[in-house]
């Protein structure tokens, strides 16, 4: 298993208190997608939950990755958890 999955990501820990998730840059729909990703929902499950097409979920995730400087679903979830994202 690759132990460097999180290398060069914007959320490498310093041991300091978590910083808030940058919500001011996320839409309410994007926040909902992040919440569902953190819960472990698949793209298909997210699409069903939000009532959108699977491709729409993929597009939303790509936009989130770009906004938050991550490149994978795992990095998105880790960022959300490390920054104290509570899904509220």
Short mmCIF file of N, CA and C in Angstrom, two decimals:
data_model
loop_
_atom_site.label_atom_id
_atom_site.label_comp_id
_atom_site.label_asym_id
_atom_site.label_seq_id
_atom_site.Cartn_x
_atom_site.Cartn_y
_atom_site.Cartn_z
N UNK A 1 0.83 -1.19 0.00
CA UNK A 1 0.00 0.00 0.00
C UNK A 1 0.87 1.24 0.00
N UNK A 2 0.50 2.22 -0.80
CA UNK A 2 1.25 3.46 -0.89
C UNK A 2 0.96 4.32 0.34
N UNK A 3 2.00 4.59 1.11
CA UNK A 3 1.82 5.40 2.32
C UNK A 3 1.94 6.88 2.04
N UNK A 4 2.20 7.25 0.79
CA UNK A 4 2.36 8.66 0.44
C UNK A 4 1.15 9.21 -0.28
N UNK A 5 -0.02 8.65 -0.06
CA UNK A 5 -1.22 9.10 -0.75
C UNK A 5 -1.52 10.57 -0.51
N UNK A 6 -1.15 11.07 0.65
CA UNK A 6 -1.49 12.44 0.99
C UNK A 6 -0.33 13.40 0.81
N UNK A 7 0.78 12.91 0.23
CA UNK A 7 1.94 13.75 0.03
C UNK A 7 1.61 14.92 -0.89
N UNK A 8 2.16 16.07 -0.56
CA UNK A 8 1.98 17.29 -1.36
C UNK A 8 0.54 17.77 -1.42
N UNK A 9 -0.23 17.51 -0.41
CA UNK A 9 -1.59 18.01 -0.36
C UNK A 9 -1.63 19.24 0.53
N UNK A 10 -2.62 20.10 0.37
CA UNK A 10 -2.66 21.35 1.12
C UNK A 10 -3.04 21.18 2.58
N UNK A 11 -3.23 19.95 3.02
CA UNK A 11 -3.69 19.76 4.39
C UNK A 11 -2.76 18.89 5.20
N UNK A 12 -1.49 18.83 4.83
CA UNK A 12 -0.55 18.07 5.63
C UNK A 12 -0.48 18.71 7.01
N UNK A 13 -0.61 17.87 8.02
CA UNK A 13 -0.75 18.36 9.39
C UNK A 13 0.50 18.97 9.97
N UNK A 14 0.28 19.92 10.82
CA UNK A 14 1.36 20.53 11.57
C UNK A 14 1.15 20.31 13.05
N UNK A 15 0.07 19.61 13.38
CA UNK A 15 -0.25 19.39 14.78
C UNK A 15 -1.09 20.51 15.36
N UNK A 16 -1.31 21.56 14.60
CA UNK A 16 -2.10 22.69 15.08
C UNK A 16 -3.59 22.33 15.04
N UNK A 17 -4.38 23.15 15.66
CA UNK A 17 -5.83 22.95 15.65
C UNK A 17 -6.34 23.03 14.22
N UNK A 18 -7.39 22.27 13.91
CA UNK A 18 -7.90 22.29 12.53
C UNK A 18 -8.43 23.67 12.14
N UNK A 19 -8.22 23.99 10.88
CA UNK A 19 -8.77 25.23 10.34
C UNK A 19 -10.14 24.93 9.76
N UNK A 20 -11.05 25.89 9.76
CA UNK A 20 -12.39 25.62 9.24
C UNK A 20 -12.37 25.27 7.75
N UNK A 21 -13.26 24.39 7.34
CA UNK A 21 -13.42 24.05 5.93
C UNK A 21 -13.77 25.35 5.20
N UNK A 22 -13.15 25.60 4.05
CA UNK A 22 -13.39 26.88 3.36
C UNK A 22 -14.78 26.95 2.74
N UNK A 23 -15.80 27.02 3.58
CA UNK A 23 -17.19 27.00 3.14
C UNK A 23 -17.58 28.21 2.31
N UNK A 24 -16.93 29.34 2.55
CA UNK A 24 -17.32 30.54 1.82
C UNK A 24 -17.15 30.35 0.33
N UNK A 25 -16.36 29.37 -0.07
CA UNK A 25 -16.13 29.12 -1.47
C UNK A 25 -16.97 27.95 -1.99
N UNK A 26 -17.75 27.33 -1.14
CA UNK A 26 -18.56 26.18 -1.54
C UNK A 26 -20.04 26.53 -1.55
N UNK A 27 -20.72 26.01 -2.54
CA UNK A 27 -22.17 26.19 -2.59
C UNK A 27 -22.81 25.23 -1.60
N UNK A 28 -24.07 25.44 -1.31
CA UNK A 28 -24.77 24.54 -0.40
C UNK A 28 -24.81 23.12 -0.98
N UNK A 29 -24.93 23.01 -2.29
CA UNK A 29 -24.94 21.69 -2.94
C UNK A 29 -23.57 21.03 -2.81
N UNK A 30 -22.50 21.80 -2.96
CA UNK A 30 -21.16 21.24 -2.80
C UNK A 30 -20.93 20.78 -1.36
N UNK A 31 -21.43 21.53 -0.40
CA UNK A 31 -21.31 21.12 1.00
C UNK A 31 -22.04 19.79 1.22
N UNK A 32 -23.20 19.64 0.60
CA UNK A 32 -23.95 18.39 0.71
C UNK A 32 -23.16 17.23 0.10
N UNK A 33 -22.52 17.47 -1.03
CA UNK A 33 -21.71 16.43 -1.67
C UNK A 33 -20.55 16.03 -0.76
N UNK A 34 -19.87 17.02 -0.18
CA UNK A 34 -18.77 16.72 0.74
C UNK A 34 -19.29 15.89 1.91
N UNK A 35 -20.42 16.26 2.46
CA UNK A 35 -21.01 15.52 3.58
C UNK A 35 -21.25 14.07 3.20
N UNK A 36 -21.77 13.85 2.00
CA UNK A 36 -22.05 12.48 1.55
C UNK A 36 -20.77 11.70 1.27
N UNK A 37 -19.76 12.36 0.75
CA UNK A 37 -18.47 11.70 0.54
C UNK A 37 -17.88 11.27 1.87
N UNK A 38 -17.92 12.16 2.86
CA UNK A 38 -17.39 11.83 4.19
C UNK A 38 -18.13 10.64 4.79
N UNK A 39 -19.43 10.54 4.53
CA UNK A 39 -20.22 9.40 5.01
C UNK A 39 -19.87 8.10 4.30
N UNK A 40 -19.14 8.19 3.18
CA UNK A 40 -18.75 7.01 2.43
C UNK A 40 -19.69 6.65 1.30
N UNK A 41 -20.56 7.57 0.92
CA UNK A 41 -21.51 7.31 -0.17
C UNK A 41 -20.78 7.22 -1.50
N UNK A 42 -21.24 6.31 -2.34
CA UNK A 42 -20.69 6.18 -3.69
C UNK A 42 -21.28 7.28 -4.58
N UNK A 43 -20.70 7.45 -5.76
CA UNK A 43 -21.25 8.43 -6.69
C UNK A 43 -22.70 8.12 -7.03
N UNK A 44 -23.00 6.84 -7.22
CA UNK A 44 -24.37 6.42 -7.53
C UNK A 44 -25.31 6.76 -6.38
N UNK A 45 -24.87 6.53 -5.16
CA UNK A 45 -25.70 6.85 -3.99
C UNK A 45 -25.89 8.36 -3.85
N UNK A 46 -24.84 9.13 -4.13
CA UNK A 46 -24.95 10.59 -4.06
C UNK A 46 -25.94 11.08 -5.11
N UNK A 47 -25.85 10.53 -6.32
CA UNK A 47 -26.78 10.92 -7.38
C UNK A 47 -28.22 10.65 -6.97
N UNK A 48 -28.48 9.48 -6.41
CA UNK A 48 -29.84 9.13 -5.97
C UNK A 48 -30.31 10.05 -4.85
N UNK A 49 -29.43 10.31 -3.89
CA UNK A 49 -29.78 11.16 -2.74
C UNK A 49 -30.12 12.59 -3.18
N UNK A 50 -29.36 13.10 -4.16
CA UNK A 50 -29.56 14.48 -4.60
C UNK A 50 -30.54 14.60 -5.75
N UNK A 51 -30.92 13.47 -6.33
CA UNK A 51 -31.86 13.50 -7.45
C UNK A 51 -31.25 14.07 -8.72
N UNK A 52 -29.98 13.74 -8.96
CA UNK A 52 -29.28 14.20 -10.15
C UNK A 52 -28.68 13.01 -10.89
N UNK A 53 -28.19 13.26 -12.09
CA UNK A 53 -27.55 12.23 -12.89
C UNK A 53 -26.16 11.91 -12.33
N UNK A 54 -25.69 10.69 -12.59
CA UNK A 54 -24.36 10.27 -12.15
C UNK A 54 -23.28 11.20 -12.70
N UNK A 55 -23.40 11.60 -13.95
CA UNK A 55 -22.39 12.50 -14.54
C UNK A 55 -22.37 13.84 -13.82
N UNK A 56 -23.50 14.30 -13.33
CA UNK A 56 -23.55 15.56 -12.57
C UNK A 56 -22.73 15.43 -11.29
N UNK A 57 -22.83 14.30 -10.62
CA UNK A 57 -22.03 14.07 -9.41
C UNK A 57 -20.55 14.09 -9.75
N UNK A 58 -20.18 13.42 -10.83
CA UNK A 58 -18.77 13.41 -11.24
C UNK A 58 -18.29 14.82 -11.54
N UNK A 59 -19.12 15.62 -12.19
CA UNK A 59 -18.75 17.01 -12.48
C UNK A 59 -18.61 17.82 -11.20
N UNK A 60 -19.52 17.62 -10.25
CA UNK A 60 -19.45 18.34 -8.97
C UNK A 60 -18.17 17.97 -8.22
N UNK A 61 -17.84 16.68 -8.22
CA UNK A 61 -16.62 16.25 -7.52
C UNK A 61 -15.38 16.86 -8.17
N UNK A 62 -15.34 16.90 -9.49
CA UNK A 62 -14.21 17.51 -10.18
C UNK A 62 -14.07 18.99 -9.80
N UNK A 63 -15.20 19.67 -9.72
CA UNK A 63 -15.18 21.09 -9.34
C UNK A 63 -14.70 21.25 -7.89
N UNK A 64 -15.15 20.37 -7.02
CA UNK A 64 -14.71 20.42 -5.62
C UNK A 64 -13.21 20.16 -5.51
N UNK A 65 -12.72 19.17 -6.22
CA UNK A 65 -11.29 18.87 -6.19
C UNK A 65 -10.49 20.10 -6.59
N UNK A 66 -10.92 20.76 -7.66
CA UNK A 66 -10.22 21.95 -8.15
C UNK A 66 -10.27 23.09 -7.13
N UNK A 67 -11.43 23.33 -6.55
CA UNK A 67 -11.60 24.41 -5.58
C UNK A 67 -10.75 24.19 -4.34
N UNK A 68 -10.65 22.94 -3.91
CA UNK A 68 -10.01 22.64 -2.63
C UNK A 68 -8.58 22.14 -2.77
N UNK A 69 -8.11 22.02 -4.00
CA UNK A 69 -6.72 21.63 -4.20
C UNK A 69 -6.42 20.18 -3.89
N UNK A 70 -7.38 19.32 -4.13
CA UNK A 70 -7.18 17.89 -3.93
C UNK A 70 -7.42 17.19 -5.26
N UNK A 71 -7.06 15.90 -5.33
CA UNK A 71 -7.24 15.20 -6.61
C UNK A 71 -7.96 13.87 -6.48
N UNK A 72 -8.32 13.50 -5.26
CA UNK A 72 -9.05 12.25 -5.08
C UNK A 72 -10.15 12.40 -4.05
N UNK A 73 -11.07 11.47 -4.08
CA UNK A 73 -12.17 11.40 -3.11
C UNK A 73 -11.62 11.25 -1.69
N UNK A 74 -10.59 10.43 -1.55
CA UNK A 74 -9.98 10.22 -0.24
C UNK A 74 -9.40 11.53 0.29
N UNK A 75 -8.68 12.26 -0.55
CA UNK A 75 -8.12 13.53 -0.11
C UNK A 75 -9.21 14.52 0.27
N UNK A 76 -10.31 14.51 -0.47
CA UNK A 76 -11.44 15.38 -0.14
C UNK A 76 -11.99 15.05 1.24
N UNK A 77 -12.19 13.76 1.50
CA UNK A 77 -12.72 13.34 2.80
C UNK A 77 -11.75 13.66 3.93
N UNK A 78 -10.46 13.41 3.70
CA UNK A 78 -9.46 13.71 4.73
C UNK A 78 -9.41 15.21 5.01
N UNK A 79 -9.44 16.01 3.95
CA UNK A 79 -9.46 17.47 4.14
C UNK A 79 -10.66 17.89 4.98
N UNK A 80 -11.81 17.36 4.63
CA UNK A 80 -13.03 17.71 5.37
C UNK A 80 -12.91 17.32 6.84
N UNK A 81 -12.40 16.14 7.10
CA UNK A 81 -12.28 15.68 8.49
C UNK A 81 -11.19 16.43 9.25
N UNK A 82 -10.08 16.70 8.59
CA UNK A 82 -8.97 17.42 9.26
C UNK A 82 -9.30 18.87 9.54
N UNK A 83 -10.20 19.43 8.79
CA UNK A 83 -10.55 20.83 9.01
C UNK A 83 -11.77 20.99 9.90
N UNK A 84 -12.24 19.87 10.44
CA UNK A 84 -13.36 19.96 11.36
C UNK A 84 -14.69 20.10 10.68
N UNK A 85 -14.77 19.75 9.40
CA UNK A 85 -16.03 19.84 8.68
C UNK A 85 -17.06 18.94 9.35
N UNK A 86 -18.20 19.50 9.72
CA UNK A 86 -19.19 18.72 10.45
C UNK A 86 -20.45 18.45 9.63
N UNK A 87 -20.47 18.94 8.41
CA UNK A 87 -21.61 18.68 7.55
C UNK A 87 -22.83 19.53 7.84
N UNK A 88 -22.72 20.45 8.77
CA UNK A 88 -23.87 21.30 9.12
C UNK A 88 -24.05 22.39 8.12
#
